[in-house]
PDB file of C-alpha atoms and ligand atoms in Angstrom:
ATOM      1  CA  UNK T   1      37.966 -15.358  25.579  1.00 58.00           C
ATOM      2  CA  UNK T   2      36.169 -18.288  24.040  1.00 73.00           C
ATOM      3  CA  UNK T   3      32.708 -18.136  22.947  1.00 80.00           C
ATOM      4  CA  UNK T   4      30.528 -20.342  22.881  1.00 92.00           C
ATOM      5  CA  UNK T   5      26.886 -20.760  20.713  1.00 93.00           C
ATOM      6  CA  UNK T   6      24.858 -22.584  22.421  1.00 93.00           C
ATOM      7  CA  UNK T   7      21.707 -24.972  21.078  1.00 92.00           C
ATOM      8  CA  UNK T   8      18.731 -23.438  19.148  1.00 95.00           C
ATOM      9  CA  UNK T   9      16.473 -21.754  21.816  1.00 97.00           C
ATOM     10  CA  UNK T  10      13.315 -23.326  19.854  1.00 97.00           C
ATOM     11  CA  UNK T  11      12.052 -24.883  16.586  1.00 97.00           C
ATOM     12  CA  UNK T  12      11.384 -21.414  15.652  1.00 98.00           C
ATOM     13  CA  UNK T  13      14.137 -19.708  16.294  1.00 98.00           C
ATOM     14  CA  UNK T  14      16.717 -17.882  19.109  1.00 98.00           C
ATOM     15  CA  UNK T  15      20.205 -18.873  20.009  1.00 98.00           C
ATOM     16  CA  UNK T  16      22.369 -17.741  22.970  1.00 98.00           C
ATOM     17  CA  UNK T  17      26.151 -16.905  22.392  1.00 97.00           C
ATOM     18  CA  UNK T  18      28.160 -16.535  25.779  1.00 96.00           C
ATOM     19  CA  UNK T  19      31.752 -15.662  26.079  1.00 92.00           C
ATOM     20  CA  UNK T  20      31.822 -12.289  24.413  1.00 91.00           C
ATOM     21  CA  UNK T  21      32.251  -9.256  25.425  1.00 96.00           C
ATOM     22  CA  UNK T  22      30.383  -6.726  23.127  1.00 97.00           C
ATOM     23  CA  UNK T  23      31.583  -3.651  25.396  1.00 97.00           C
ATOM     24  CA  UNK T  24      34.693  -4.241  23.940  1.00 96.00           C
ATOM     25  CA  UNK T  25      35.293  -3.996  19.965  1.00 95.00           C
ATOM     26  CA  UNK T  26      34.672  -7.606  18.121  1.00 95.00           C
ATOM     27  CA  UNK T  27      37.809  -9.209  15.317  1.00 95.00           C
ATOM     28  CA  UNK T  28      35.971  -9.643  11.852  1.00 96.00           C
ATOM     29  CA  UNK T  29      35.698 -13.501  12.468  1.00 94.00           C
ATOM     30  CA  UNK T  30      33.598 -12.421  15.535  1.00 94.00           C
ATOM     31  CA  UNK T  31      31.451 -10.729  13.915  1.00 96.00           C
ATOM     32  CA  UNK T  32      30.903 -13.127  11.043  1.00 96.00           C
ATOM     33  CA  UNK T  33      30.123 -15.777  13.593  1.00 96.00           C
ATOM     34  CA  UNK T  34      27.610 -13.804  14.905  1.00 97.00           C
ATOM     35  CA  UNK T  35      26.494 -12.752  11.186  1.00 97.00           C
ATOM     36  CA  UNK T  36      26.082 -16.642  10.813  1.00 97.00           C
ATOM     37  CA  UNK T  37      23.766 -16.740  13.744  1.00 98.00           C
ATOM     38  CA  UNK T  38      21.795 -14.268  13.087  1.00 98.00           C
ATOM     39  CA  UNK T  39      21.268 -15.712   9.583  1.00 98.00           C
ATOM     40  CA  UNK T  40      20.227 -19.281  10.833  1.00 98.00           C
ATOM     41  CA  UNK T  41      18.321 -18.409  13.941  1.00 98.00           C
ATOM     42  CA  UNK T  42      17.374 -14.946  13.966  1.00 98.00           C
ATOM     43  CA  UNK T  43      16.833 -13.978  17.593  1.00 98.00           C
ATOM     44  CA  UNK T  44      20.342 -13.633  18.959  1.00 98.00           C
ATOM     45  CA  UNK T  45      21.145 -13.176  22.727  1.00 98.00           C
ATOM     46  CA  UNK T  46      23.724 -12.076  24.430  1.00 98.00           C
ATOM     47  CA  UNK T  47      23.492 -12.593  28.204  1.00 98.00           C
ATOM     48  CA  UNK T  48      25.291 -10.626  31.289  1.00 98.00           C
ATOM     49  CA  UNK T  49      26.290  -7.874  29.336  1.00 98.00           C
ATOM     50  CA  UNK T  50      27.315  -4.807  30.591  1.00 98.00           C
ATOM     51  CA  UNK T  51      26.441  -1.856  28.105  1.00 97.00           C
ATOM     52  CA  UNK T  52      26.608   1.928  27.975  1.00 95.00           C
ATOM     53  CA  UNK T  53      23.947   3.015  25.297  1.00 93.00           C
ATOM     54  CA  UNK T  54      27.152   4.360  23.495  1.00 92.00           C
ATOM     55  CA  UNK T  55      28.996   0.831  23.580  1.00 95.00           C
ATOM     56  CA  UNK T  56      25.725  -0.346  22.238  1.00 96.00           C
ATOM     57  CA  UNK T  57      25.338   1.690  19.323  1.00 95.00           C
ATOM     58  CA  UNK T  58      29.026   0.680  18.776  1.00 95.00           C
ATOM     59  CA  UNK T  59      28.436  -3.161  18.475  1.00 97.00           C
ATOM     60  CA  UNK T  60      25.036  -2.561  16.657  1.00 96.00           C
ATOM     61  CA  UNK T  61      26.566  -0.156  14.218  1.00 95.00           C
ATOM     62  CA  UNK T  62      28.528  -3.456  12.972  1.00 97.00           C
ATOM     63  CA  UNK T  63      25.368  -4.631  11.530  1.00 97.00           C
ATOM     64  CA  UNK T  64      24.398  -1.677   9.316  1.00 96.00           C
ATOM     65  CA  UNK T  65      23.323   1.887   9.530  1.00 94.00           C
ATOM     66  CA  UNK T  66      21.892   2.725  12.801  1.00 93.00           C
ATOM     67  CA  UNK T  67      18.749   4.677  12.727  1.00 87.00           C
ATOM     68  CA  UNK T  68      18.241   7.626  14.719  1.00 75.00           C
ATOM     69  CA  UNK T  69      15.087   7.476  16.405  1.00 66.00           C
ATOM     70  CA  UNK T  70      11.954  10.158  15.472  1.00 56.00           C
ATOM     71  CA  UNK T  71      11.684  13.349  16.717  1.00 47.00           C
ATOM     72  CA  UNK T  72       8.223  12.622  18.863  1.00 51.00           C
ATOM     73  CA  UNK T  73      10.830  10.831  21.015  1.00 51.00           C
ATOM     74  CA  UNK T  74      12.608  13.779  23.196  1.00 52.00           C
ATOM     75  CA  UNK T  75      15.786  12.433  24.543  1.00 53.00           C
ATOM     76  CA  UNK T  76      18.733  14.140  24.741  1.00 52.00           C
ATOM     77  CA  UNK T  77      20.466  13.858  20.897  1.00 52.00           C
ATOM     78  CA  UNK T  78      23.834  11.802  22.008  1.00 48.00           C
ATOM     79  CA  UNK T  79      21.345   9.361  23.352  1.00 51.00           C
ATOM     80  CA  UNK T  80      19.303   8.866  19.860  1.00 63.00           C
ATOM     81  CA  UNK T  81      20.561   5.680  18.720  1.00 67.00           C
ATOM     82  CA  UNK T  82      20.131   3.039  21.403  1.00 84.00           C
ATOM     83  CA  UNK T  83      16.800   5.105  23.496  1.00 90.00           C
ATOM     84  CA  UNK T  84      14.878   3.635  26.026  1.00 91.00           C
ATOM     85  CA  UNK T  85      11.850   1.962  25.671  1.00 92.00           C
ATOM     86  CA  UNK T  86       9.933   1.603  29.156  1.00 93.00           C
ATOM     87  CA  UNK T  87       6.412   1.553  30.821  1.00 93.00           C
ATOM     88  CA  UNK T  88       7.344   4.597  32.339  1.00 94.00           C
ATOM     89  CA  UNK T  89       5.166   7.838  32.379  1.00 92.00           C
ATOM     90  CA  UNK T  90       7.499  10.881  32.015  1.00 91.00           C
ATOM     91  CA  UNK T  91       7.787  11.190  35.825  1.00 93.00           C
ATOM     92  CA  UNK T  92       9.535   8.128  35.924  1.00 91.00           C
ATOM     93  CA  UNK T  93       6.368   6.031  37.096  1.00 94.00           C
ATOM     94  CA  UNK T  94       5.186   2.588  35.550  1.00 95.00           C
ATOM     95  CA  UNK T  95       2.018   2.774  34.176  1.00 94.00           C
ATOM     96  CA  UNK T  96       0.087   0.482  31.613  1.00 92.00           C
ATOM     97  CA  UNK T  97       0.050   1.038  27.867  1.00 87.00           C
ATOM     98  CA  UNK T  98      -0.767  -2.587  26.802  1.00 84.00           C
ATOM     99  CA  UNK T  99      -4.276  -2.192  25.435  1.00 82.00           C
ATOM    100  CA  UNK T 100      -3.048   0.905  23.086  1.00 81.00           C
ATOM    101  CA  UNK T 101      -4.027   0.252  19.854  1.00 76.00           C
ATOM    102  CA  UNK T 102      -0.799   1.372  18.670  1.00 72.00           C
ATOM    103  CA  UNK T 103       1.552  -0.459  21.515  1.00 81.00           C
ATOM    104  CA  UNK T 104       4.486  -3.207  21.300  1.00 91.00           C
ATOM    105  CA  UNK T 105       2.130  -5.812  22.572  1.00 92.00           C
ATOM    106  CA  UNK T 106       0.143  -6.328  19.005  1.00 93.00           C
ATOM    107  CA  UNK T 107       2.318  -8.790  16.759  1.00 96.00           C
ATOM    108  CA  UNK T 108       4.110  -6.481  14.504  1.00 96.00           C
ATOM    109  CA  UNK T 109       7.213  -5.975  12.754  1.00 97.00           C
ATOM    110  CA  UNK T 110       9.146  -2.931  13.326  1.00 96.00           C
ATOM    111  CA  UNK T 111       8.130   0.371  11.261  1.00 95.00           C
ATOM    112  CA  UNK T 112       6.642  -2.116   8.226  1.00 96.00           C
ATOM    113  CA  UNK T 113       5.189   1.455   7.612  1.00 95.00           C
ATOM    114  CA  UNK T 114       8.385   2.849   6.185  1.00 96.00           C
ATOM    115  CA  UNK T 115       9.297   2.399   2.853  1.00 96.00           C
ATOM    116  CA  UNK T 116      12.919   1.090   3.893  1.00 97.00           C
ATOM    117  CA  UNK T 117      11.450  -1.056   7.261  1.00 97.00           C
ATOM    118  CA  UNK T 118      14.639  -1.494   9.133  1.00 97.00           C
ATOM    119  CA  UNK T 119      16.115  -5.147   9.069  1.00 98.00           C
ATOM    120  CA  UNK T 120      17.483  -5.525  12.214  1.00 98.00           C
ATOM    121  CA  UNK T 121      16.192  -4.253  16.095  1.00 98.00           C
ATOM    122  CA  UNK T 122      17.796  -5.227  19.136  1.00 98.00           C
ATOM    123  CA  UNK T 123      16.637  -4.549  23.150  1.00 98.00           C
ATOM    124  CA  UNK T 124      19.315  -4.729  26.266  1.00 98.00           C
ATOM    125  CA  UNK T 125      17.490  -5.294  29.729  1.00 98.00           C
ATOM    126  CA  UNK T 126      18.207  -2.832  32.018  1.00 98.00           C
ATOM    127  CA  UNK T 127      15.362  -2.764  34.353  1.00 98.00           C
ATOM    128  CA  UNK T 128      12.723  -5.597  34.905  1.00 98.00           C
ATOM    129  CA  UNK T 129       9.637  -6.661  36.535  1.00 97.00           C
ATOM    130  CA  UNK T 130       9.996  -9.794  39.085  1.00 97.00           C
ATOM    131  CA  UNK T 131       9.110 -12.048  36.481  1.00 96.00           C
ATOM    132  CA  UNK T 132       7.206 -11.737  33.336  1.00 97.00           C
ATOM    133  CA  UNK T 133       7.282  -8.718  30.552  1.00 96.00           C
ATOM    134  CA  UNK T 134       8.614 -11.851  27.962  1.00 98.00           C
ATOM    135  CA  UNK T 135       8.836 -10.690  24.478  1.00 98.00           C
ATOM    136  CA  UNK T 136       7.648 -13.441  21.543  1.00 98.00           C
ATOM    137  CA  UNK T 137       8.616 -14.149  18.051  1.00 98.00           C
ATOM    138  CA  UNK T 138       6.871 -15.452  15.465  1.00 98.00           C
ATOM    139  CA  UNK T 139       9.023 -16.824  12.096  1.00 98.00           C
ATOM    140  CA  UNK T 140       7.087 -15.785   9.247  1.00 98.00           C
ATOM    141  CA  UNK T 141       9.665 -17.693   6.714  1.00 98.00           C
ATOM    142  CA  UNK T 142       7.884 -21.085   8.514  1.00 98.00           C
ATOM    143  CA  UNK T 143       4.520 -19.915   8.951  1.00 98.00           C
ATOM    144  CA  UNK T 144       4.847 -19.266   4.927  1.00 98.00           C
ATOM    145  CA  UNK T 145       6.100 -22.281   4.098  1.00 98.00           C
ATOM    146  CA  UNK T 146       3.466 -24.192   6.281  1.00 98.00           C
ATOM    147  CA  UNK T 147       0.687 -22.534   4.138  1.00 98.00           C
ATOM    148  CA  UNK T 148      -1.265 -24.828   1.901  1.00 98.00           C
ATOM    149  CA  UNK T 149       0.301 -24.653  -1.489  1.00 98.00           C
ATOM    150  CA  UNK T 150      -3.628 -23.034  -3.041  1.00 98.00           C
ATOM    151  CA  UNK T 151      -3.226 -20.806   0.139  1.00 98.00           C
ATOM    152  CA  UNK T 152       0.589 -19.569  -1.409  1.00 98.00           C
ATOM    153  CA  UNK T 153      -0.887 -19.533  -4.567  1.00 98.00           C
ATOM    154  CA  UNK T 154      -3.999 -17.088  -3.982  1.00 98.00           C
ATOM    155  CA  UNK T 155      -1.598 -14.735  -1.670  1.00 98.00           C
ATOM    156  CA  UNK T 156       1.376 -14.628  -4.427  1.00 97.00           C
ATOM    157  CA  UNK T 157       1.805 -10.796  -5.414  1.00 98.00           C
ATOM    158  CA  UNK T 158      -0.035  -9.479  -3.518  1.00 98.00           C
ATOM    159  CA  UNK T 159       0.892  -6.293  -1.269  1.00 98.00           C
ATOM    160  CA  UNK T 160      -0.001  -5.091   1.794  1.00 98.00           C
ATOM    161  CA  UNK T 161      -0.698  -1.709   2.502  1.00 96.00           C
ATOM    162  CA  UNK T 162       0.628  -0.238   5.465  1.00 96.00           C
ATOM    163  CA  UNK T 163       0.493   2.874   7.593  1.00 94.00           C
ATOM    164  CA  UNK T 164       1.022   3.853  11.184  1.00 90.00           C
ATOM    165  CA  UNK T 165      -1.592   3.208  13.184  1.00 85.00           C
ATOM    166  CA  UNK T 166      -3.689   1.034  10.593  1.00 88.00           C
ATOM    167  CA  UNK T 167      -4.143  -1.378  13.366  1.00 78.00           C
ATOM    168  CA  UNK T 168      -6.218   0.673  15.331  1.00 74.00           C
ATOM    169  CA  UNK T 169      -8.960   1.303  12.456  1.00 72.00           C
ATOM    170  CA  UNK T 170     -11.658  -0.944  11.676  1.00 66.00           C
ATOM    171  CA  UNK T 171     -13.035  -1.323   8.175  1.00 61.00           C
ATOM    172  CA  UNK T 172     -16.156   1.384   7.566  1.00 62.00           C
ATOM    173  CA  UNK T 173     -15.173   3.441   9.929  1.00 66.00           C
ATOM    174  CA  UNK T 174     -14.694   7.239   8.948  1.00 63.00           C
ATOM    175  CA  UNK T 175     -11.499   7.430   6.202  1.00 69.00           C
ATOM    176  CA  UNK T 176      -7.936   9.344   7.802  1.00 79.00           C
ATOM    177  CA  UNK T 177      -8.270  12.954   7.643  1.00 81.00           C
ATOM    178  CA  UNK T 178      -5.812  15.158   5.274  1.00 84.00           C
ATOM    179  CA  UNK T 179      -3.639  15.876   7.943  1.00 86.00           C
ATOM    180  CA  UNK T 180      -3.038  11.846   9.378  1.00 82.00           C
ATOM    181  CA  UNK T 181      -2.436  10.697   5.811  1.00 84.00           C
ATOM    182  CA  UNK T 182       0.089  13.621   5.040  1.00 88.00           C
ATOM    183  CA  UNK T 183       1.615  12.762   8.838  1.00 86.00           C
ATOM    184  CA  UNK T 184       1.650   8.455   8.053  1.00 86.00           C
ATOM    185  CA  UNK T 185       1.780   8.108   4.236  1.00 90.00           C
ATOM    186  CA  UNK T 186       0.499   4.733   3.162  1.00 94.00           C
ATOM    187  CA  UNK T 187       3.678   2.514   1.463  1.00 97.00           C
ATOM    188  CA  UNK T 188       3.013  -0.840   0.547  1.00 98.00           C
ATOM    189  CA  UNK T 189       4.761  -3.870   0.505  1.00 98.00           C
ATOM    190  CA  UNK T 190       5.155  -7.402  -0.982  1.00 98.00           C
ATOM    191  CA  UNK T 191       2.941  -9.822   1.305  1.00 98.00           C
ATOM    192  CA  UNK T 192       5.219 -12.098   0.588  1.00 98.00           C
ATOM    193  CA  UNK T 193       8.531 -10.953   1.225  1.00 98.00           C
ATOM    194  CA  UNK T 194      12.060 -12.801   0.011  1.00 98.00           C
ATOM    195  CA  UNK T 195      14.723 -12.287   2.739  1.00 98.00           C
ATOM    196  CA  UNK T 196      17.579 -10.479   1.003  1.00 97.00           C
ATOM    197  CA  UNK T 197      19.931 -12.974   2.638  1.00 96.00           C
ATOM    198  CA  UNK T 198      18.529 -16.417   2.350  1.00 96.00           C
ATOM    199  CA  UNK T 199      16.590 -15.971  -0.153  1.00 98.00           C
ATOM    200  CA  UNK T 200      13.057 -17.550   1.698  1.00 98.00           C
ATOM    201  CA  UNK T 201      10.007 -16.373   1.641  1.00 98.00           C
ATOM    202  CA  UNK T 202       8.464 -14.559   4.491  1.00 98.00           C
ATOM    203  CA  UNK T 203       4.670 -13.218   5.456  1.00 98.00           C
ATOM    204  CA  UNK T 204       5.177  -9.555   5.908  1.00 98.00           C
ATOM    205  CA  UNK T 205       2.151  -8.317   7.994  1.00 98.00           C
ATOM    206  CA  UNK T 206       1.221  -7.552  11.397  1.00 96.00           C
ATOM    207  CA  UNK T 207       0.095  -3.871  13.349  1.00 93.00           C
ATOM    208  CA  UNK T 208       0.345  -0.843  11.156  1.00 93.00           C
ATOM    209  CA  UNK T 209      -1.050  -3.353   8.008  1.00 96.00           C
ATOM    210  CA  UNK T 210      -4.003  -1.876   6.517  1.00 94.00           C
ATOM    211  CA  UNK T 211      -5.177  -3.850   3.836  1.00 95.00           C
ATOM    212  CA  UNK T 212      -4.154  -5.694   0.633  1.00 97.00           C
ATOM    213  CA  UNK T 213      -3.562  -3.067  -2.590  1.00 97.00           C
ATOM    214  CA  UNK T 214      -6.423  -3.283  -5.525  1.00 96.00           C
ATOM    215  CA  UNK T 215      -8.686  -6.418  -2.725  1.00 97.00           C
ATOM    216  CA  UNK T 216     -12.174  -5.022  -0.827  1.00 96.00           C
ATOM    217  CA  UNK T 217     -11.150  -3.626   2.217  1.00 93.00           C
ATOM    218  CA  UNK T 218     -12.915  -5.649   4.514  1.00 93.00           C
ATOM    219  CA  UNK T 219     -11.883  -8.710   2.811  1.00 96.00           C
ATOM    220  CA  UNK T 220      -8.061  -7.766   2.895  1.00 96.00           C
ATOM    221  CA  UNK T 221      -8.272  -7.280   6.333  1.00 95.00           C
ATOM    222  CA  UNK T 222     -10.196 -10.833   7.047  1.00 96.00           C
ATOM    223  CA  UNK T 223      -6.962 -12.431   4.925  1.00 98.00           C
ATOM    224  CA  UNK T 224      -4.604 -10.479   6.486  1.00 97.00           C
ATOM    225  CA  UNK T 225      -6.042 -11.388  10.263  1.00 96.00           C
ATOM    226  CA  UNK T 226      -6.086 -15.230   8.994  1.00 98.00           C
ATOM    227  CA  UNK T 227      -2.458 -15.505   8.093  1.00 98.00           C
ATOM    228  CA  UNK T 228      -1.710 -13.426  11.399  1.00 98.00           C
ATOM    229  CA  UNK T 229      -3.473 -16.190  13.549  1.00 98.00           C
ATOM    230  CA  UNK T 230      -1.853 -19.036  11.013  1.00 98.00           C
ATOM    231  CA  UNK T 231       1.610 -17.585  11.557  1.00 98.00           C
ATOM    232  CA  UNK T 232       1.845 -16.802  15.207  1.00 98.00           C
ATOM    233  CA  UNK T 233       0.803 -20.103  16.305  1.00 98.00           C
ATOM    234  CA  UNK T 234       2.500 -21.726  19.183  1.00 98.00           C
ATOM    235  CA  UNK T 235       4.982 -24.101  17.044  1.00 98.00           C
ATOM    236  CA  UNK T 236       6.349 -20.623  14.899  1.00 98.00           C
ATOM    237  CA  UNK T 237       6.912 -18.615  18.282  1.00 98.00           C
ATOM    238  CA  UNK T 238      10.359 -18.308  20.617  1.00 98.00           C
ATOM    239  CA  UNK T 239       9.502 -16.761  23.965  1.00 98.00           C
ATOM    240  CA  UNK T 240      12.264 -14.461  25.346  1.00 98.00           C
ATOM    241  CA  UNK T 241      12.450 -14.366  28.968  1.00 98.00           C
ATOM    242  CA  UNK T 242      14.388 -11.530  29.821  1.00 98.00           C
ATOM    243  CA  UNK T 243      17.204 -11.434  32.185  1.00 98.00           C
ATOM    244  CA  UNK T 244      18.842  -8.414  33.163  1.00 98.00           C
ATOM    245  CA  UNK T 245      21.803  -7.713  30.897  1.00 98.00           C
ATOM    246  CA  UNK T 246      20.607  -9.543  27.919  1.00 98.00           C
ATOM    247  CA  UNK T 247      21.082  -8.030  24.702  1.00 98.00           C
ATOM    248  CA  UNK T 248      18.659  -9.691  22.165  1.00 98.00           C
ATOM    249  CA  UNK T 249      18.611  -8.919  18.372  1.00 98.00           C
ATOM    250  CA  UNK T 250      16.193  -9.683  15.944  1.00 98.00           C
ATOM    251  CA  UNK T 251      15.654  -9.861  12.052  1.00 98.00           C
ATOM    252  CA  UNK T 252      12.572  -8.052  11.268  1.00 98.00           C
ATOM    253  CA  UNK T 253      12.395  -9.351   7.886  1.00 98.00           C
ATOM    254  CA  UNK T 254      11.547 -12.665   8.632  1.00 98.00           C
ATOM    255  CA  UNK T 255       9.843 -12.146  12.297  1.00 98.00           C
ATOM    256  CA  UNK T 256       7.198 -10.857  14.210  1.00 98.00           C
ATOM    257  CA  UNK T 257       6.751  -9.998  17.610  1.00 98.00           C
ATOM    258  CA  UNK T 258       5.350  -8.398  20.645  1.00 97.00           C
ATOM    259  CA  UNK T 259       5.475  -7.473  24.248  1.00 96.00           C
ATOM    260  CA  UNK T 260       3.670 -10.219  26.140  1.00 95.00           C
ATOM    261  CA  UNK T 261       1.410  -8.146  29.297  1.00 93.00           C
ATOM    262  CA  UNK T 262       2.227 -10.794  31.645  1.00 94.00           C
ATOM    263  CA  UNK T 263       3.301  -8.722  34.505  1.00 95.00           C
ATOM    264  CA  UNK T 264       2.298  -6.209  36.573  1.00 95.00           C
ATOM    265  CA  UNK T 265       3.171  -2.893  34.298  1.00 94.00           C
ATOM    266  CA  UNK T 266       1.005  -0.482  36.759  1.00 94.00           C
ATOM    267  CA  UNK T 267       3.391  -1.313  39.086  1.00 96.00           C
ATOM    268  CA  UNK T 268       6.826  -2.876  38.146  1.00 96.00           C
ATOM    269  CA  UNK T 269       9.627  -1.179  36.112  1.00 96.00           C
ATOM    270  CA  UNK T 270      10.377  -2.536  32.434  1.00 96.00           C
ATOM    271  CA  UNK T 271      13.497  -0.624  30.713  1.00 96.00           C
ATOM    272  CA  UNK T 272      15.269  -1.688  27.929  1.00 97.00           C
ATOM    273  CA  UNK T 273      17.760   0.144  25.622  1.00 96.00           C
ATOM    274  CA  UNK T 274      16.355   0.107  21.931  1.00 96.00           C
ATOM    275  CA  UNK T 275      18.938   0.434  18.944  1.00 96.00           C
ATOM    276  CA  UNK T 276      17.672  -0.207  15.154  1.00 95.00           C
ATOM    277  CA  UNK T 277      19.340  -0.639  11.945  1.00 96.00           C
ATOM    278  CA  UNK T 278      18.496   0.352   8.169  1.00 96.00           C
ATOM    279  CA  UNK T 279      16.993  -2.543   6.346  1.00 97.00           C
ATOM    280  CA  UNK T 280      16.598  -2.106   2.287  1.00 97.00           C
ATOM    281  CA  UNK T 281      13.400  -1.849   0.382  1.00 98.00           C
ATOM    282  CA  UNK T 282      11.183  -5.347   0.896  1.00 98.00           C
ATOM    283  CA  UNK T 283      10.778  -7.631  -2.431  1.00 98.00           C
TER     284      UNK T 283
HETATM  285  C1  OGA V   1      10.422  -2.987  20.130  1.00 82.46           C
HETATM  286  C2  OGA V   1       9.421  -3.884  20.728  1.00 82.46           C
HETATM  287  C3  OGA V   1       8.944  -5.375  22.558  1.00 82.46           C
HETATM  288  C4  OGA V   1       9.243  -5.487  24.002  1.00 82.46           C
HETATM  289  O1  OGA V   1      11.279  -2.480  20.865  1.00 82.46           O
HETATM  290  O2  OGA V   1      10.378  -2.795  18.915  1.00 82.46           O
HETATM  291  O3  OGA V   1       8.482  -4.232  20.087  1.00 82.46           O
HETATM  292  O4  OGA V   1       9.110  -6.609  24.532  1.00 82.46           O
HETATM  293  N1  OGA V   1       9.636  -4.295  21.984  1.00 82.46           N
HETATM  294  O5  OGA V   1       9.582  -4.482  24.640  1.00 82.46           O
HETATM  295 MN1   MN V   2       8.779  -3.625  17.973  1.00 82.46          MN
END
């Protein structure tokens, strides 16, 4: 079978790469083609694919160590590295989650709360609404290098401190009790991050950032929420439109993104499988 990679999805990233068959195993130069992609455009997808979650975790594990997901999540162990992600209550019915303050539709990057973030996270469609329930990227390596050069200057060293559910708390309000900081340890992380593989610099914020290490609270938020706005602007996004079958991976060293609320999620099914791989510490 041929393959083909087609044109870059947008200035911002995404590229789509027909003509393989990732049920089946991959020859190294297949894999360092797709290696390439990933490097250059960072949103890869894969349409019309046809995936059990175990042939999934097979052509993920080829990028790394696949993470097994946390314990909250209670699905059956053999199923633990590619789970489902859906807007499905546990009887099976779609209900909305959006305006959680913890949810996939806040610009984030995945588990920046970890001290070892994972690198790599990619989604297969399975079920989904009519039309909408997009997902959007945001390239941090361009929003950086768009800053003003004083703007680069004032934000060089700093880190960012992060810890689940940061997002939801405003500044002033009552500290984390014992118990939530022993559950979510803070880590912290460059703000400005060097991708291990291309050596640019990427803004590493989003959900789950608290503040900036040693700066006023308040006033490392207010930074923090500026380079957010500066970074996800139109011209830095790629808008996935899901099709069923699609198997999208992402680099989340150099990204942001979210789940876009543009459909129906009281009433239409979204499923997608979710597998994750080990990233290394941020620098
Ligand atoms: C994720 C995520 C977004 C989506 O799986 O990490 O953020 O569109 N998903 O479902
Ligand atoms: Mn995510």
């Amino acid at each position: 079978m041929s393959c083909t990679i087609g044109a870059p999805l947008s200035e911002a990233g995404g590229v789509t790469i027909t003509g393989f068959d990732l049920s089946t195993p991959l020859s190294p130069n297949r894999l360092e083609q797709i290696r390439d992609a990933f490097r250059v455009h960072h949103v890869v997808v894969f349409p019309e694919q046809v995936l059990s979650r175990e042939q999934q975790f097979a052509f993920i594990a080829n990028f790394g160590e696949v993470e097994r997901h946390g314990a909250r999540n209670a699905q059956p162990k053999r199923y633990a590295a590619a789970h489902v992600i859906s807007n499905l209550d546990k009887d099976g019915n779609p209900v909305d989650r959006s305006t959680s303050p913890v949810s996939n539709y806040r610009w984030h990057t995945d588990k920046g709360y970890y001290r070892m973030p994972p690198m790599l996270t990619a989604l297969y469609a399975v079920e989904l609404p009519p039309r909408g329930g997009d997902t959007e990227f945001a390239n941090t390596a361009m929003g950086y290098a768009a800053l003003p050069e004083a703007t680069k200057r004032r934000i060089e060293g700093l880190r960012v401190v992060f810890y689940w559910g940061a997002g939801a708390r405003q500044p002033g309000t009552s500290p984390r009790s014992p118990a939530e900081a022993r559950e979510h340890p803070p880590v912290d992380h460059p703000l400005v991050r060097t991708h291990p593989e291309t050596g640019r610099k990427a803004l590493y914020l989003g959900n789950h950032a608290s503040h900036i290490l040693g700066m006023p609270e308040a006033e490392g938020r207010a930074l923090l929420d500026k380079l957010l706005e500066h970074t996800t602007q139109p011209q830095f996004v790629y808008t996935h439109r899901w099709r069923i079958g699609d198997l999208v991976m992402w680099d989340n060293r150099c990204l942001l993104h979210r789940a876009v609320a543009n459909y129906d999620m009281g009433r239409h099914r979204r499923v997608l499988h979710r597998s994750v791989v080990r990233g290394t510490v941020p620098y």
